[in-house]
């Protein structure tokens, strides 16, 4: 009686398993009908198939006999490797036979030695019917791939999620030629073993932005052993990376010229003292809230050749860091400090030694004062780009001072509630001027800038409630008379401007709310 029940249960399980396999095949056949039913890819007939998941005991004759049921086999080549991951290439005499085998293989209907075989179309350049000329060109085309950029800034927000398997297939073809790879802000389907794969396939890599990659200490160790030429390194919010791990990386990469750390709350900054002092040119620290004032200032004191320093939304920006910048970073051309550190009201940074500065951004930094802007105007004559958005202590006195910078072309004074028309009268030759949410600025001040800046490309008046159609009419008249073909884009959301039917080919008005100036990408002419 018990044996009968056991047989009945086993029979039921077997029936269910058979039914499951049938449903699985039907679903796969339906989903992939278009792909698998195709007898060609990009116009190349498919006669050659890749066969994977072969048992160690499988022979070439076993594979050929198995696939002969689909049609005459022209050739069968079995490849064995040390890791016992055997595979084969089967070439049929005609396309129909290959298509039938491809379909059955995809639906898990081809088995050998109790294994479901993996059946896929071989790469196009390995197909026997592919033109030899195009095959050579296809292979050569991968040789020209030097940069792989999967960031949003390149592909836009609609980029398809990239997973590790997809990335590996690309690197198999061009990895040894790639020198730059950027994986910042990509849809995060990349697994923990992505960095070792990159390191293995890209031995000539010099630049890697892996700020969206999950990384562990062993991954960094693999990178330093496989990729010896790294000069540009960016890492993101990794969970297990410590100061000691990064210290070992910096010791290996003596030619490192760019380092960026984003969103890492596990490092305290002691590792930064091991950065190559003579070679490093750019240091970016973004949202690393545990890096201390003392540790970062110690590192900055060594980096005398530093040209670009960005401290973005870091909690512990203190007196020591400011002193180190003032006293030791004399080669800086680009300095950016951004954050909402409201407790830094009495912070003091001197610009006496920063005579090479060309770009200065100190935004939402409440310690910045008129006296410091006067100091900038006196000591930094090379500045072309100045952003002091959200620095509430700045008044007309500070703006009047920086108007004396003869090379100034890009000025951002968003959210400065104490600025009036009086400070705008001496600003000339601007290309970009943003005064988003400056309630005391009126038509009179803006019109002066329009007249004195014939190269003006962008004017952001958003949320300036005292701007009226008078500004619009002046802008239209000036743009109509332009002979340099420069188009002015003017943002008017939140103003009193009411657009008319009259248009100017060199004036574009935009009536929507832009992203907040302290988080958006810089304007590049879109």
XYZ file of C-alpha atoms in Angstrom:
526
model
C 0.000 0.000 0.000
C 2.811 2.398 0.953
C 4.707 1.543 -2.251
C 1.641 2.376 -4.337
C 1.295 5.775 -2.627
C 4.976 6.520 -3.176
C 4.700 5.588 -6.849
C 1.618 7.776 -7.198
C 3.368 10.769 -5.575
C 6.436 10.279 -7.781
C 4.234 10.062 -10.854
C 2.428 13.275 -9.876
C 5.716 15.111 -9.324
C 7.006 13.887 -12.673
C 3.831 15.094 -14.387
C 4.103 18.504 -12.740
C 7.750 18.813 -13.757
C 6.911 17.923 -17.359
C 4.089 20.446 -17.349
C 6.396 23.125 -15.906
C 8.986 22.480 -18.613
C 6.335 22.732 -21.307
C 4.997 26.048 -19.935
C 8.562 27.389 -19.632
C 9.288 26.502 -23.253
C 6.049 28.063 -24.468
C 6.731 31.310 -22.570
C 10.282 31.524 -23.873
C 9.201 30.722 -27.389
C 6.545 33.445 -27.223
C 8.788 36.110 -25.701
C 11.688 35.451 -28.049
C 9.761 34.498 -31.172
C 10.968 37.474 -33.186
C 14.599 37.079 -32.166
C 14.932 33.308 -32.489
C 12.765 32.940 -35.597
C 15.055 35.336 -37.436
C 17.479 33.527 -39.730
C 19.871 36.449 -39.911
C 21.258 39.221 -37.718
C 22.010 42.594 -39.274
C 21.669 40.966 -42.679
C 24.202 38.181 -41.964
C 22.765 34.622 -42.378
C 23.184 32.489 -39.254
C 24.652 29.038 -39.943
C 27.183 28.784 -37.142
C 26.053 28.180 -33.530
C 27.872 28.345 -30.220
C 27.201 25.359 -27.924
C 27.905 25.686 -24.200
C 27.488 23.743 -20.922
C 29.027 20.583 -22.373
C 30.056 17.800 -20.008
C 33.737 16.981 -19.673
C 33.216 13.605 -21.307
C 31.500 15.083 -24.374
C 33.301 14.510 -27.678
C 33.102 16.246 -31.020
C 31.364 13.195 -32.455
C 28.725 13.284 -29.673
C 27.918 16.901 -30.461
C 27.833 16.344 -34.225
C 25.517 13.332 -33.910
C 23.212 15.268 -31.568
C 22.797 18.214 -33.937
C 22.625 16.110 -37.103
C 18.914 15.587 -36.430
C 18.355 19.228 -37.465
C 20.166 18.934 -40.786
C 23.515 18.245 -42.382
C 26.412 19.501 -40.266
C 29.240 21.090 -42.233
C 31.716 21.135 -39.350
C 31.897 20.682 -35.599
C 34.741 21.967 -33.467
C 34.997 21.119 -29.743
C 37.009 23.409 -27.479
C 38.267 22.253 -24.079
C 39.769 24.521 -21.441
C 41.481 24.062 -18.100
C 38.391 24.964 -16.067
C 36.367 22.163 -17.696
C 33.991 24.669 -19.263
C 33.836 22.916 -22.607
C 32.100 24.444 -25.602
C 31.691 23.779 -29.299
C 30.951 25.496 -32.602
C 28.566 23.740 -34.979
C 28.206 24.938 -38.582
C 25.209 23.726 -40.605
C 24.986 23.474 -44.373
C 21.881 25.684 -44.464
C 20.248 28.445 -42.456
C 16.976 26.590 -41.752
C 18.768 23.813 -39.874
C 20.669 26.295 -37.736
C 17.482 28.238 -37.000
C 15.658 25.093 -35.807
C 18.529 24.081 -33.541
C 18.820 27.623 -32.205
C 15.119 27.691 -31.313
C 15.135 24.307 -29.563
C 18.295 25.177 -27.689
C 16.826 28.425 -26.430
C 13.757 26.530 -25.204
C 15.944 24.022 -23.295
C 15.020 21.121 -25.566
C 18.540 19.965 -26.425
C 20.253 17.774 -23.828
C 23.500 15.837 -23.787
C 24.810 13.781 -20.865
C 21.934 14.981 -18.666
C 22.724 18.668 -19.307
C 20.633 21.370 -20.952
C 22.925 22.787 -23.595
C 23.355 26.512 -24.184
C 22.752 27.265 -27.855
C 23.387 30.744 -29.285
C 24.288 32.281 -32.609
C 28.042 32.692 -32.956
C 29.395 36.230 -33.350
C 28.678 37.779 -36.717
C 32.306 37.939 -37.804
C 32.569 34.156 -37.237
C 29.619 33.377 -39.490
C 30.794 31.556 -42.652
C 28.589 33.646 -44.948
C 29.830 36.968 -43.690
C 31.850 38.926 -46.221
C 35.539 38.616 -45.342
C 36.010 42.316 -45.966
C 33.292 43.239 -43.480
C 34.583 40.666 -41.019
C 37.976 42.345 -41.009
C 36.372 45.775 -40.676
C 34.195 44.558 -37.792
C 37.203 43.296 -35.884
C 39.199 46.431 -36.620
C 36.346 48.650 -35.471
C 36.763 47.365 -31.920
C 40.431 48.373 -32.047
C 39.394 52.019 -32.296
C 37.353 51.931 -29.076
C 39.472 53.752 -26.514
C 36.744 55.178 -24.276
C 33.638 53.549 -22.833
C 31.251 56.058 -21.274
C 27.952 54.820 -19.794
C 27.120 57.926 -17.779
C 23.818 59.826 -17.932
C 25.618 62.916 -19.205
C 26.469 60.995 -22.387
C 23.347 58.942 -23.038
C 20.583 60.877 -21.252
C 18.145 59.688 -18.611
C 16.580 56.970 -20.810
C 19.684 54.806 -20.969
C 18.895 51.091 -20.741
C 20.084 49.489 -17.481
C 23.536 47.980 -17.921
C 24.336 44.721 -16.151
C 27.656 43.020 -15.582
C 27.089 40.342 -18.235
C 26.437 42.971 -20.908
C 29.514 44.937 -19.899
C 31.629 41.785 -19.968
C 30.533 40.962 -23.527
C 31.641 44.402 -24.665
C 34.961 44.205 -22.834
C 35.669 40.797 -24.378
C 35.832 42.554 -27.733
C 37.524 45.837 -26.929
C 38.775 45.691 -23.335
C 42.461 45.483 -24.193
C 42.179 48.668 -26.259
C 40.217 50.746 -23.726
C 42.062 53.420 -21.758
C 39.079 55.329 -20.292
C 35.931 53.888 -18.726
C 33.194 55.967 -17.077
C 30.452 54.276 -15.037
C 29.108 57.236 -13.098
C 25.371 57.544 -12.409
C 24.424 54.569 -14.580
C 21.348 52.455 -13.669
C 22.843 50.213 -11.038
C 22.508 46.635 -12.263
C 26.235 46.100 -11.930
C 27.256 43.364 -9.505
C 30.002 43.228 -6.895
C 32.402 41.478 -9.302
C 32.243 44.178 -11.976
C 35.494 45.930 -11.041
C 37.590 42.714 -11.181
C 36.115 42.006 -14.641
C 37.113 45.489 -15.793
C 40.581 45.022 -14.318
C 41.024 41.654 -16.037
C 39.903 42.744 -19.506
C 41.343 46.293 -19.518
C 45.068 46.067 -18.698
C 45.802 49.382 -20.454
C 43.274 51.365 -18.437
C 44.437 54.822 -17.356
C 41.132 56.401 -16.305
C 38.264 54.796 -14.383
C 35.198 56.481 -12.935
C 33.564 53.712 -10.930
C 31.482 55.921 -8.677
C 28.357 53.824 -9.325
C 30.103 50.478 -8.798
C 29.780 48.297 -5.698
C 33.379 47.784 -4.584
C 35.056 45.734 -1.862
C 38.708 45.889 -0.692
C 39.658 42.828 -2.739
C 38.342 44.540 -5.878
C 40.705 47.464 -5.328
C 43.563 45.030 -4.774
C 42.753 43.326 -8.089
C 42.625 46.689 -9.848
C 46.073 47.694 -8.594
C 47.575 44.364 -9.683
C 46.011 44.218 -13.157
C 45.885 47.905 -14.151
C 49.245 49.547 -13.528
C 48.709 52.741 -15.533
C 45.825 54.380 -13.635
C 46.099 58.172 -13.414
C 42.383 58.985 -12.889
C 40.354 57.250 -10.164
C 36.838 57.958 -8.890
C 35.010 55.845 -6.300
C 31.497 56.134 -4.910
C 29.558 55.179 -1.797
C 31.201 51.836 -1.089
C 30.436 50.074 2.167
C 33.675 48.349 3.144
C 36.467 50.567 1.845
C 38.616 51.979 4.651
C 41.425 54.524 4.840
C 43.930 51.686 4.918
C 42.573 50.198 1.676
C 42.865 53.524 -0.127
C 46.316 54.121 1.354
C 47.515 50.922 -0.346
C 45.945 52.045 -3.629
C 47.684 55.422 -3.503
C 51.024 53.746 -2.814
C 50.616 51.669 -5.982
C 49.496 54.541 -8.215
C 52.365 56.989 -7.998
C 51.259 58.769 -11.201
C 47.713 59.435 -9.999
C 46.693 62.934 -11.103
C 42.938 62.831 -10.343
C 41.140 61.363 -7.333
C 37.480 61.662 -6.420
C 35.555 60.199 -3.482
C 31.761 60.450 -3.407
C 29.372 59.661 -0.584
C 31.802 57.546 1.435
C 31.162 57.667 5.179
C 33.786 55.062 6.071
C 36.912 57.086 5.433
C 38.227 59.713 7.857
C 40.811 61.201 5.515
C 44.062 59.752 6.845
C 44.544 58.023 3.483
C 44.655 61.379 1.680
C 48.133 62.043 3.066
C 49.378 59.167 0.881
C 48.211 60.720 -2.380
C 51.171 61.350 -4.728
C 52.053 64.909 -3.770
C 54.004 65.776 -6.903
C 51.577 64.302 -9.443
C 48.079 64.980 -8.089
C 46.347 67.844 -9.886
C 42.657 67.360 -9.008
C 41.045 66.354 -5.702
C 37.262 66.037 -5.371
C 35.599 65.223 -2.036
C 31.811 65.037 -2.221
C 29.479 64.168 0.669
C 32.155 62.352 2.656
C 30.932 63.489 6.044
C 33.491 61.720 8.233
C 36.596 63.233 6.681
C 37.914 65.481 9.425
C 39.219 69.019 9.294
C 42.624 67.954 10.629
C 43.153 65.016 8.249
C 42.176 66.902 5.104
C 44.237 69.957 6.041
C 47.278 67.725 6.598
C 46.847 66.250 3.128
C 46.370 69.662 1.489
C 49.597 70.902 3.047
C 51.451 68.251 0.982
C 49.610 68.806 -2.313
C 51.473 71.888 -3.455
C 50.879 71.162 -7.168
C 47.112 70.841 -6.787
C 45.268 72.777 -9.508
C 41.633 71.865 -8.838
C 39.999 71.346 -5.429
C 36.303 70.606 -4.930
C 34.802 70.221 -1.456
C 31.116 69.564 -2.022
C 28.592 69.180 0.802
C 31.092 67.981 3.389
C 30.226 68.582 7.044
C 33.663 69.148 8.524
C 35.013 72.067 6.522
C 36.856 74.000 9.219
C 39.484 76.603 9.972
C 42.421 74.257 9.376
C 41.260 73.393 5.860
C 40.869 77.066 5.002
C 44.334 77.846 6.325
C 45.851 74.968 4.348
C 44.197 76.195 1.137
C 45.412 79.741 1.734
C 48.977 78.823 2.700
C 49.839 75.762 0.596
C 47.584 75.411 -2.474
C 49.212 78.215 -4.429
C 48.825 76.489 -7.814
C 45.027 76.322 -7.658
C 43.178 77.466 -10.773
C 39.811 75.966 -9.790
C 38.389 76.112 -6.239
C 34.859 74.993 -5.408
C 33.369 74.849 -1.935
C 29.692 74.010 -1.719
C 27.510 73.247 1.258
C 24.977 74.424 3.772
C 27.288 74.565 6.764
C 25.374 77.205 8.691
C 27.723 77.054 11.692
C 30.668 78.415 9.690
C 29.735 82.068 10.108
C 33.207 83.269 11.056
C 35.256 81.179 8.663
C 38.103 83.095 7.068
C 39.885 82.198 3.850
C 42.570 84.476 2.455
C 43.173 84.695 -1.285
C 46.536 86.457 -1.144
C 48.430 83.399 -2.435
C 45.768 82.156 -4.869
C 46.826 84.408 -7.716
C 46.268 81.717 -10.394
C 42.565 81.197 -9.709
C 40.383 81.200 -12.830
C 37.268 79.566 -11.444
C 35.933 80.225 -7.944
C 32.710 78.713 -6.625
C 31.809 79.233 -2.972
C 28.096 78.515 -2.754
C 25.688 78.339 0.194
C 28.676 79.016 2.409
C 27.443 81.480 4.976
C 30.914 82.536 6.109
C 31.761 84.279 2.819
C 31.801 88.027 3.382
C 32.262 91.272 1.458
C 35.798 91.564 2.832
C 36.755 88.236 1.287
C 35.323 89.240 -2.091
C 37.366 92.432 -1.926
C 40.361 90.196 -1.209
C 39.481 88.119 -4.298
C 39.247 91.225 -6.486
C 42.656 92.440 -5.319
C 44.570 89.153 -5.587
C 42.900 86.975 -8.252
C 42.945 88.915 -11.541
C 42.661 85.768 -13.709
C 39.141 84.809 -12.574
C 36.667 84.289 -15.417
C 34.050 82.233 -13.535
C 32.595 83.264 -10.159
C 29.692 81.602 -8.336
C 28.685 82.923 -4.892
C 25.071 81.735 -4.913
C 23.434 81.460 -1.510
C 26.142 83.349 0.412
C 23.754 85.543 2.404
C 26.356 87.827 3.979
C 27.333 89.291 0.594
C 25.902 92.737 -0.191
C 26.367 95.389 -2.884
C 29.825 96.165 -1.511
C 31.114 92.703 -2.439
C 29.569 92.741 -5.936
C 30.992 96.197 -6.680
C 34.425 94.861 -5.721
C 34.338 91.830 -8.036
C 33.090 94.014 -10.903
C 36.709 95.121 -11.106
C 37.762 91.661 -12.370
C 38.483 92.489 -16.005
C 38.318 88.866 -17.244
C 35.060 87.943 -15.493
C 32.591 86.337 -17.956
C 30.428 83.976 -15.881
C 28.735 85.354 -12.761
C 26.219 83.541 -10.538
C 24.647 85.443 -7.624
C 21.507 83.354 -7.071
C 19.638 83.680 -3.752
C 21.461 86.851 -2.674
C 18.601 88.759 -1.076
C 20.608 91.904 -0.244
C 21.794 92.734 -3.770
C 20.328 95.816 -5.510
C 20.687 97.525 -8.892
C 23.464 99.710 -7.521
C 25.997 96.864 -7.608
C 25.237 95.854 -11.220
C 26.169 99.064 -12.998
C 29.862 98.236 -13.439
C 29.451 94.613 -14.609
C 30.526 94.368 -18.262
C 31.227 91.759 -20.962
C 29.407 88.910 -19.220
C 28.471 85.746 -21.125
C 26.326 84.212 -18.378
C 24.562 86.069 -15.570
C 22.294 84.332 -13.066
C 20.408 86.201 -10.352
C 17.711 83.659 -9.539
C 15.603 84.748 -6.519
C 17.169 88.189 -6.010
C 14.051 90.191 -5.016
C 15.695 93.646 -4.918
C 16.964 93.566 -8.508
C 14.711 95.464 -10.951
C 14.532 96.315 -14.657
C 16.981 99.189 -14.283
C 19.885 97.010 -13.146
C 19.252 94.171 -15.606
C 18.974 96.556 -18.571
C 22.418 97.939 -17.741
C 23.881 94.440 -17.983
C 22.086 93.822 -21.294
C 23.612 96.972 -22.743
C 27.130 96.377 -21.402
C 27.358 92.645 -22.297
C 26.929 92.129 -26.069
C 28.146 88.500 -25.738
C 25.515 87.555 -23.135
C 24.240 84.009 -23.806
C 22.209 83.188 -20.696
C 20.271 85.450 -18.336
C 18.410 83.799 -15.451
C 15.866 86.145 -13.863
C 13.710 83.385 -12.354
C 11.777 84.417 -9.230
C 12.929 88.051 -9.521
C 9.488 89.461 -8.804
C 10.308 93.072 -9.792
C 11.309 92.289 -13.380
C 8.702 93.468 -15.919
C 8.202 93.702 -19.668
C 10.580 96.665 -19.745
C 13.472 94.213 -19.457
C 11.977 91.994 -22.149
C 11.620 94.897 -24.596
C 15.203 96.042 -24.040
C 16.484 92.468 -24.467
C 14.500 92.079 -27.691
C 15.747 95.361 -29.115
C 19.384 94.609 -28.267
C 19.199 91.063 -29.660
C 17.579 92.313 -32.884
C 20.557 94.594 -33.449
C 23.207 91.935 -32.749
C 25.651 91.265 -35.565
C 27.587 88.491 -33.795
C 24.797 85.857 -34.156
C 24.902 85.168 -30.404
C 21.549 83.887 -29.108
C 20.405 84.998 -25.654
C 18.417 82.514 -23.579
C 16.423 84.275 -20.846
C 14.630 82.476 -17.989
C 11.609 84.452 -16.781
C 9.667 82.085 -14.501
C 8.328 84.015 -11.496
C 8.767 87.490 -13.030
C 6.103 89.957 -14.204
C 7.021 89.495 -17.861
C 4.078 88.741 -20.151
C 5.227 87.471 -23.533
C 3.899 89.059 -26.715
C 3.589 87.699 -30.235
C 6.677 89.603 -31.318
C 9.719 87.355 -31.602
C 13.429 87.827 -32.132
C 15.651 85.229 -33.821
C 18.385 85.914 -31.271
C 16.221 85.878 -28.115
C 14.786 82.745 -26.513
C 12.549 83.099 -23.467
C 11.977 80.125 -21.198
C 9.110 80.130 -18.741
C 9.641 77.138 -16.482
C 11.341 76.422 -13.178
C 14.916 75.300 -13.602
C 16.626 72.892 -11.204
C 18.096 74.736 -8.247
C 21.364 76.357 -9.342
C 23.451 74.616 -6.698
C 22.553 71.125 -7.964
C 22.175 71.484 -11.721
C 24.818 70.910 -14.339
C 26.707 73.991 -15.554
C 25.402 75.698 -18.667
C 27.244 74.591 -21.816
C 25.235 76.211 -24.557
C 22.137 74.052 -24.764
